[in-house]
Amino acid sequence: KEADLVILAGVPCDFRLDYGNHINRSAVSISINRSGSELSKNYRPTLPILSDAGSFLRTLSESFEADDDWDEWVVALRKRDQEREDQIVGQSEETPDEYINSLHLCREIQKVMEKDSIIVADGGDFVATASYITRARQPLGWLDPGVFGTLGVGAGFALGAKLSNPESEVWIVYGDGSVGYSIAEFDTFVRHGIGVIAVVGNDAGWTQIAREQVEILKDDVGTVLRRTDYHKVAEGFGGKGLLLDDSKNIESVLKEAKKEAKKGIPVLINAYIGKNNFRKGSISM
């Protein structure tokens, strides 16, 4: 909103940018995209450039030097980031009515991930929460369903990530709605000795949808699930299943999961998480 120059590097102005309404109307905007149709979709940039965004940015970096006038602006942005981080830390320390605070769980996962970890995200509300906290350790270190929310990519992405990077720790962050799409691939993981770690944020619901559906339609139809024993399902396929229903056990369960995964044994942690208002107001319907 306050920037005077905005570069859209391979990003269309879709709902993530409120179709261009998040951009300062008086800003100079540059859109770089390989797709001619995506260059000006929903929004007309000051300068559209039909090109590969990565090549453009590399060339720009070689010919550009930031000047000291930017220091104050950068400090202001970092201050806002830190304020948001402080809010998240504060909310992660709150005690839910039952089970585990999902923000606290994500912070603990972030702490124990190896430096070469690859995170595969497959879910809705829990995954969106994790995206604020669990950070990619390297380029291409975060793989998710993409802008269209194509749930079910988790196990396939994790399989490809682990086979391509056998020495890296691969984590799947699942929602309890999305895990059903690909949990059968634990059979594949077991047969081929693929030691991934899956964490299911199990709050017994399609919470991403329920947040707005209940608010707008006053009805939770189709969004209520049960706290299914996904850890037992994983064990049925020959993997290691761990139930996590008490925050006091987070450290020990994560430690055990990492130990088993290093042996080539796929692990699924069925984490019972409580309800919270961290993402209140997010629209997915």
Tab-separated table of C-alpha atoms in Angstrom:
chain	number	residue	atom	x	y	z
A	1	LYS	CA	0.000	0.000	0.000
A	2	GLU	CA	2.853	2.428	0.710
A	3	ALA	CA	5.393	1.325	-1.904
A	4	ASP	CA	6.162	3.650	-4.803
A	5	LEU	CA	7.489	0.805	-6.976
A	6	VAL	CA	5.977	-2.676	-7.164
A	7	ILE	CA	7.488	-5.545	-9.157
A	8	LEU	CA	5.229	-8.511	-9.873
A	9	ALA	CA	7.735	-11.254	-10.663
A	10	GLY	CA	5.770	-14.055	-12.297
A	11	VAL	CA	2.781	-13.361	-10.051
A	12	PRO	CA	-0.677	-12.602	-11.459
A	13	CYS	CA	-2.977	-10.203	-9.655
A	14	ASP	CA	-5.345	-12.824	-8.316
A	15	PHE	CA	-7.118	-13.077	-4.943
A	16	ARG	CA	-3.780	-13.131	-3.087
A	17	LEU	CA	-3.282	-9.468	-4.038
A	18	ASP	CA	-7.009	-8.696	-3.958
A	19	TYR	CA	-6.903	-8.446	-7.754
A	20	GLY	CA	-4.503	-5.520	-7.606
A	21	ASN	CA	-6.318	-3.583	-4.884
A	22	HIS	CA	-3.462	-4.203	-2.425
A	23	ILE	CA	-1.143	-2.150	-4.640
A	24	ASN	CA	-0.724	1.587	-4.128
A	25	ARG	CA	-2.650	3.219	-6.980
A	26	SER	CA	0.023	5.874	-7.468
A	27	ALA	CA	2.895	3.346	-7.548
A	28	VAL	CA	4.865	2.470	-10.643
A	29	SER	CA	4.164	-1.208	-11.252
A	30	ILE	CA	6.228	-3.609	-13.344
A	31	SER	CA	4.817	-7.008	-14.246
A	32	ILE	CA	7.186	-9.681	-15.571
A	33	ASN	CA	5.665	-12.921	-16.801
A	34	ARG	CA	6.269	-15.615	-19.395
A	35	SER	CA	2.535	-15.578	-20.140
A	36	GLY	CA	1.206	-12.680	-22.164
A	37	SER	CA	-2.309	-13.223	-20.837
A	38	GLU	CA	-1.129	-13.157	-17.208
A	39	LEU	CA	0.777	-9.895	-17.643
A	40	SER	CA	-2.295	-7.690	-17.384
A	41	LYS	CA	-4.946	-10.030	-16.004
A	42	ASN	CA	-7.192	-8.206	-13.495
A	43	TYR	CA	-4.706	-5.320	-13.329
A	44	ARG	CA	-2.938	-3.053	-15.830
A	45	PRO	CA	0.713	-2.503	-14.826
A	46	THR	CA	2.685	0.592	-15.721
A	47	LEU	CA	5.218	-1.569	-17.522
A	48	PRO	CA	4.391	-5.111	-18.710
A	49	ILE	CA	7.448	-7.207	-19.651
A	50	LEU	CA	7.064	-10.549	-21.436
A	51	SER	CA	10.045	-12.418	-20.010
A	52	ASP	CA	11.221	-15.016	-17.548
A	53	ALA	CA	10.913	-13.412	-14.099
A	54	GLY	CA	14.004	-15.136	-12.694
A	55	SER	CA	16.250	-14.013	-15.557
A	56	PHE	CA	14.871	-10.488	-15.295
A	57	LEU	CA	15.576	-10.242	-11.556
A	58	ARG	CA	19.105	-11.604	-11.930
A	59	THR	CA	19.874	-9.088	-14.661
A	60	LEU	CA	18.340	-6.292	-12.595
A	61	SER	CA	20.445	-7.213	-9.552
A	62	GLU	CA	23.624	-6.988	-11.610
A	63	SER	CA	22.905	-3.437	-12.746
A	64	PHE	CA	21.282	-2.006	-9.639
A	65	GLU	CA	22.663	-0.620	-6.405
A	66	ALA	CA	20.385	0.336	-3.532
A	67	ASP	CA	20.952	3.754	-2.150
A	68	ASP	CA	21.072	4.852	1.488
A	69	ASP	CA	17.698	6.571	1.156
A	70	TRP	CA	16.127	3.125	1.469
A	71	ASP	CA	17.563	2.409	4.914
A	72	GLU	CA	14.733	4.049	6.835
A	73	TRP	CA	12.108	2.212	4.747
A	74	VAL	CA	13.791	-1.167	5.259
A	75	VAL	CA	14.015	-0.553	9.016
A	76	ALA	CA	10.292	0.303	9.099
A	77	LEU	CA	9.375	-2.901	7.270
A	78	ARG	CA	11.548	-5.045	9.511
A	79	LYS	CA	9.967	-3.425	12.550
A	80	ARG	CA	6.519	-4.419	11.300
A	81	ASP	CA	7.717	-7.959	10.645
A	82	GLN	CA	9.050	-8.178	14.184
A	83	GLU	CA	5.796	-6.844	15.633
A	84	ARG	CA	3.894	-9.546	13.730
A	85	GLU	CA	6.370	-12.157	14.913
A	86	ASP	CA	5.880	-11.012	18.503
A	87	GLN	CA	2.117	-11.381	18.091
A	88	ILE	CA	2.540	-14.938	16.825
A	89	VAL	CA	4.821	-15.824	19.732
A	90	GLY	CA	2.265	-14.410	22.156
A	91	GLN	CA	-0.580	-16.382	20.604
A	92	SER	CA	1.532	-19.545	20.565
A	93	GLU	CA	1.818	-19.334	24.330
A	94	GLU	CA	-1.940	-19.293	24.883
A	95	THR	CA	-3.518	-22.462	26.273
A	96	PRO	CA	-6.367	-23.822	24.124
A	97	ASP	CA	-9.542	-25.245	25.639
A	98	GLU	CA	-8.316	-28.705	24.706
A	99	TYR	CA	-5.262	-30.445	23.306
A	100	ILE	CA	-2.395	-28.512	21.649
A	101	ASN	CA	-1.938	-24.943	20.450
A	102	SER	CA	-1.221	-25.293	16.716
A	103	LEU	CA	1.089	-22.253	16.685
A	104	HIS	CA	3.115	-23.716	19.540
A	105	LEU	CA	3.394	-27.034	17.696
A	106	CYS	CA	4.596	-25.304	14.511
A	107	ARG	CA	7.213	-23.327	16.451
A	108	GLU	CA	8.537	-26.543	17.969
A	109	ILE	CA	8.707	-28.193	14.543
A	110	GLN	CA	10.586	-25.169	13.227
A	111	LYS	CA	13.143	-25.575	16.017
A	112	VAL	CA	13.949	-29.230	15.304
A	113	MET	CA	14.009	-29.189	11.498
A	114	GLU	CA	17.412	-29.815	9.966
A	115	LYS	CA	19.082	-27.109	7.881
A	116	ASP	CA	18.485	-29.084	4.689
A	117	SER	CA	14.831	-29.849	5.445
A	118	ILE	CA	12.218	-29.755	2.704
A	119	ILE	CA	8.675	-28.909	3.774
A	120	VAL	CA	5.707	-30.266	1.830
A	121	ALA	CA	2.469	-28.486	2.730
A	122	ASP	CA	-0.865	-30.149	2.002
A	123	GLY	CA	-3.891	-28.778	3.788
A	124	GLY	CA	-5.959	-25.758	4.699
A	125	ASP	CA	-6.136	-24.006	8.036
A	126	PHE	CA	-3.302	-25.863	9.784
A	127	VAL	CA	-1.020	-25.508	6.768
A	128	ALA	CA	-1.820	-21.806	6.435
A	129	THR	CA	-0.924	-21.406	10.098
A	130	ALA	CA	2.317	-23.324	9.567
A	131	SER	CA	3.230	-21.073	6.644
A	132	TYR	CA	3.650	-18.149	9.076
A	133	ILE	CA	6.049	-20.124	11.255
A	134	THR	CA	7.816	-22.990	9.507
A	135	ARG	CA	10.244	-21.366	7.087
A	136	ALA	CA	11.888	-22.931	4.058
A	137	ARG	CA	15.517	-23.725	4.777
A	138	GLN	CA	16.648	-23.497	1.134
A	139	PRO	CA	15.420	-22.607	-2.367
A	140	LEU	CA	12.654	-25.028	-3.393
A	141	GLY	CA	12.428	-25.998	0.270
A	142	TRP	CA	8.677	-25.343	0.468
A	143	LEU	CA	6.285	-27.266	-1.792
A	144	ASP	CA	2.524	-26.756	-1.566
A	145	PRO	CA	-0.749	-27.206	-3.507
A	146	GLY	CA	-0.377	-23.801	-5.137
A	147	VAL	CA	-2.800	-20.980	-5.703
A	148	PHE	CA	-5.672	-23.287	-6.673
A	149	GLY	CA	-5.405	-25.276	-3.445
A	150	THR	CA	-5.208	-28.680	-5.145
A	151	LEU	CA	-5.244	-30.839	-2.019
A	152	GLY	CA	-3.688	-34.286	-2.227
A	153	VAL	CA	-0.203	-33.395	-3.449
A	154	GLY	CA	1.449	-34.164	-0.094
A	155	ALA	CA	2.684	-37.722	-0.411
A	156	GLY	CA	3.598	-37.441	-4.091
A	157	PHE	CA	5.573	-34.246	-3.549
A	158	ALA	CA	7.298	-35.767	-0.509
A	159	LEU	CA	8.202	-38.908	-2.429
A	160	GLY	CA	9.758	-36.860	-5.222
A	161	ALA	CA	11.527	-34.538	-2.774
A	162	LYS	CA	13.075	-37.406	-0.807
A	163	LEU	CA	14.155	-39.374	-3.874
A	164	SER	CA	15.736	-36.235	-5.355
A	165	ASN	CA	17.335	-35.275	-2.039
A	166	PRO	CA	17.900	-38.554	-0.146
A	167	GLU	CA	20.057	-36.939	2.538
A	168	SER	CA	17.530	-34.198	3.311
A	169	GLU	CA	14.888	-34.366	6.002
A	170	VAL	CA	11.450	-34.238	4.355
A	171	TRP	CA	8.389	-33.135	6.324
A	172	ILE	CA	4.754	-33.264	5.233
A	173	VAL	CA	2.509	-30.778	7.012
A	174	TYR	CA	-0.992	-32.192	6.611
A	175	GLY	CA	-4.432	-31.002	7.541
A	176	ASP	CA	-6.789	-33.704	8.767
A	177	GLY	CA	-9.013	-32.992	5.778
A	178	SER	CA	-6.260	-33.348	3.179
A	179	VAL	CA	-4.360	-36.312	4.627
A	180	GLY	CA	-7.076	-38.696	3.451
A	181	TYR	CA	-6.191	-37.987	-0.164
A	182	SER	CA	-2.719	-39.522	-0.033
A	183	ILE	CA	-2.202	-41.423	3.219
A	184	ALA	CA	-2.255	-44.689	1.246
A	185	GLU	CA	1.163	-43.721	-0.105
A	186	PHE	CA	2.590	-44.714	3.271
A	187	ASP	CA	2.564	-48.173	1.703
A	188	THR	CA	4.874	-46.779	-1.008
A	189	PHE	CA	7.112	-45.089	1.554
A	190	VAL	CA	7.434	-48.326	3.508
A	191	ARG	CA	8.165	-50.543	0.496
A	192	HIS	CA	10.895	-48.246	-0.742
A	193	GLY	CA	12.343	-47.230	2.618
A	194	ILE	CA	11.392	-43.559	2.219
A	195	GLY	CA	11.758	-42.009	5.672
A	196	VAL	CA	9.525	-38.948	5.583
A	197	ILE	CA	7.893	-37.317	8.609
A	198	ALA	CA	4.221	-36.395	8.312
A	199	VAL	CA	2.521	-34.177	10.883
A	200	VAL	CA	-1.277	-34.108	10.771
A	201	GLY	CA	-2.880	-31.092	12.429
A	202	ASN	CA	-6.021	-32.877	13.577
A	203	ASP	CA	-8.775	-30.554	14.794
A	204	ALA	CA	-11.620	-32.761	13.555
A	205	GLY	CA	-12.803	-30.448	10.838
A	206	TRP	CA	-12.431	-28.691	7.514
A	207	THR	CA	-11.591	-25.549	9.457
A	208	GLN	CA	-10.420	-23.516	6.460
A	209	ILE	CA	-13.945	-23.752	5.065
A	210	ALA	CA	-15.784	-23.732	8.383
A	211	ARG	CA	-14.355	-20.366	9.457
A	212	GLU	CA	-16.387	-18.432	6.909
A	213	GLN	CA	-19.158	-20.934	6.230
A	214	VAL	CA	-20.320	-20.900	9.824
A	215	GLU	CA	-19.921	-17.118	10.008
A	216	ILE	CA	-21.879	-16.425	6.822
A	217	LEU	CA	-24.331	-19.329	6.549
A	218	LYS	CA	-24.618	-20.178	10.263
A	219	ASP	CA	-24.200	-23.865	9.402
A	220	ASP	CA	-21.254	-26.245	9.783
A	221	VAL	CA	-22.665	-28.872	7.413
A	222	GLY	CA	-19.949	-30.771	5.541
A	223	THR	CA	-17.120	-29.357	7.639
A	224	VAL	CA	-17.243	-31.599	10.692
A	225	LEU	CA	-14.853	-34.547	10.861
A	226	ARG	CA	-13.755	-36.837	13.690
A	227	ARG	CA	-10.337	-37.174	15.282
A	228	THR	CA	-9.511	-40.188	13.181
A	229	ASP	CA	-6.638	-42.442	14.253
A	230	TYR	CA	-4.385	-41.535	11.331
A	231	HIS	CA	-1.361	-42.796	13.267
A	232	LYS	CA	-2.935	-46.263	13.311
A	233	VAL	CA	-3.640	-46.028	9.578
A	234	ALA	CA	0.051	-45.316	8.943
A	235	GLU	CA	1.019	-48.285	11.112
A	236	GLY	CA	-1.371	-50.458	9.127
A	237	PHE	CA	0.732	-49.688	6.063
A	238	GLY	CA	3.901	-50.607	7.967
A	239	GLY	CA	5.022	-47.152	8.994
A	240	LYS	CA	5.493	-45.638	12.436
A	241	GLY	CA	2.474	-43.909	13.942
A	242	LEU	CA	2.667	-41.525	16.883
A	243	LEU	CA	-0.236	-39.909	18.714
A	244	LEU	CA	0.442	-36.417	20.058
A	245	ASP	CA	-2.352	-35.107	22.261
A	246	ASP	CA	-0.437	-33.301	25.007
A	247	SER	CA	1.871	-30.319	24.491
A	248	LYS	CA	4.189	-31.715	27.162
A	249	ASN	CA	5.089	-34.529	24.785
A	250	ILE	CA	5.863	-32.454	21.685
A	251	GLU	CA	9.639	-32.506	22.118
A	252	SER	CA	9.883	-36.233	22.782
A	253	VAL	CA	7.512	-37.176	19.942
A	254	LEU	CA	9.347	-35.015	17.401
A	255	LYS	CA	12.658	-36.472	18.573
A	256	GLU	CA	11.365	-40.030	18.127
A	257	ALA	CA	9.968	-39.194	14.681
A	258	LYS	CA	13.315	-37.830	13.484
A	259	LYS	CA	15.125	-40.899	14.835
A	260	GLU	CA	12.816	-43.349	13.042
A	261	ALA	CA	12.856	-41.395	9.778
A	262	LYS	CA	16.651	-41.566	9.673
A	263	LYS	CA	16.315	-45.354	9.586
A	264	GLY	CA	14.203	-45.095	6.434
A	265	ILE	CA	10.938	-45.627	8.315
A	266	PRO	CA	8.118	-43.223	7.373
A	267	VAL	CA	6.495	-41.609	10.393
A	268	LEU	CA	3.078	-40.042	10.879
A	269	ILE	CA	2.419	-37.839	13.913
A	270	ASN	CA	-1.293	-37.480	14.566
A	271	ALA	CA	-1.351	-34.171	16.433
A	272	TYR	CA	-4.594	-33.262	18.177
A	273	ILE	CA	-4.851	-29.484	17.994
A	274	GLY	CA	-7.380	-27.178	19.630
A	275	LYS	CA	-9.418	-24.443	17.986
A	276	ASN	CA	-8.078	-20.874	17.814
A	277	ASN	CA	-8.798	-17.528	16.162
A	278	PHE	CA	-5.372	-17.041	14.588
A	279	ARG	CA	-6.821	-17.040	11.076
A	280	LYS	CA	-10.249	-15.580	11.879
A	281	GLY	CA	-11.652	-13.791	8.859
A	282	SER	CA	-9.773	-15.791	6.220
A	283	ILE	CA	-12.069	-16.449	3.269
A	284	SER	CA	-12.016	-19.766	1.400
A	285	MET	CA	-15.506	-20.045	0.017
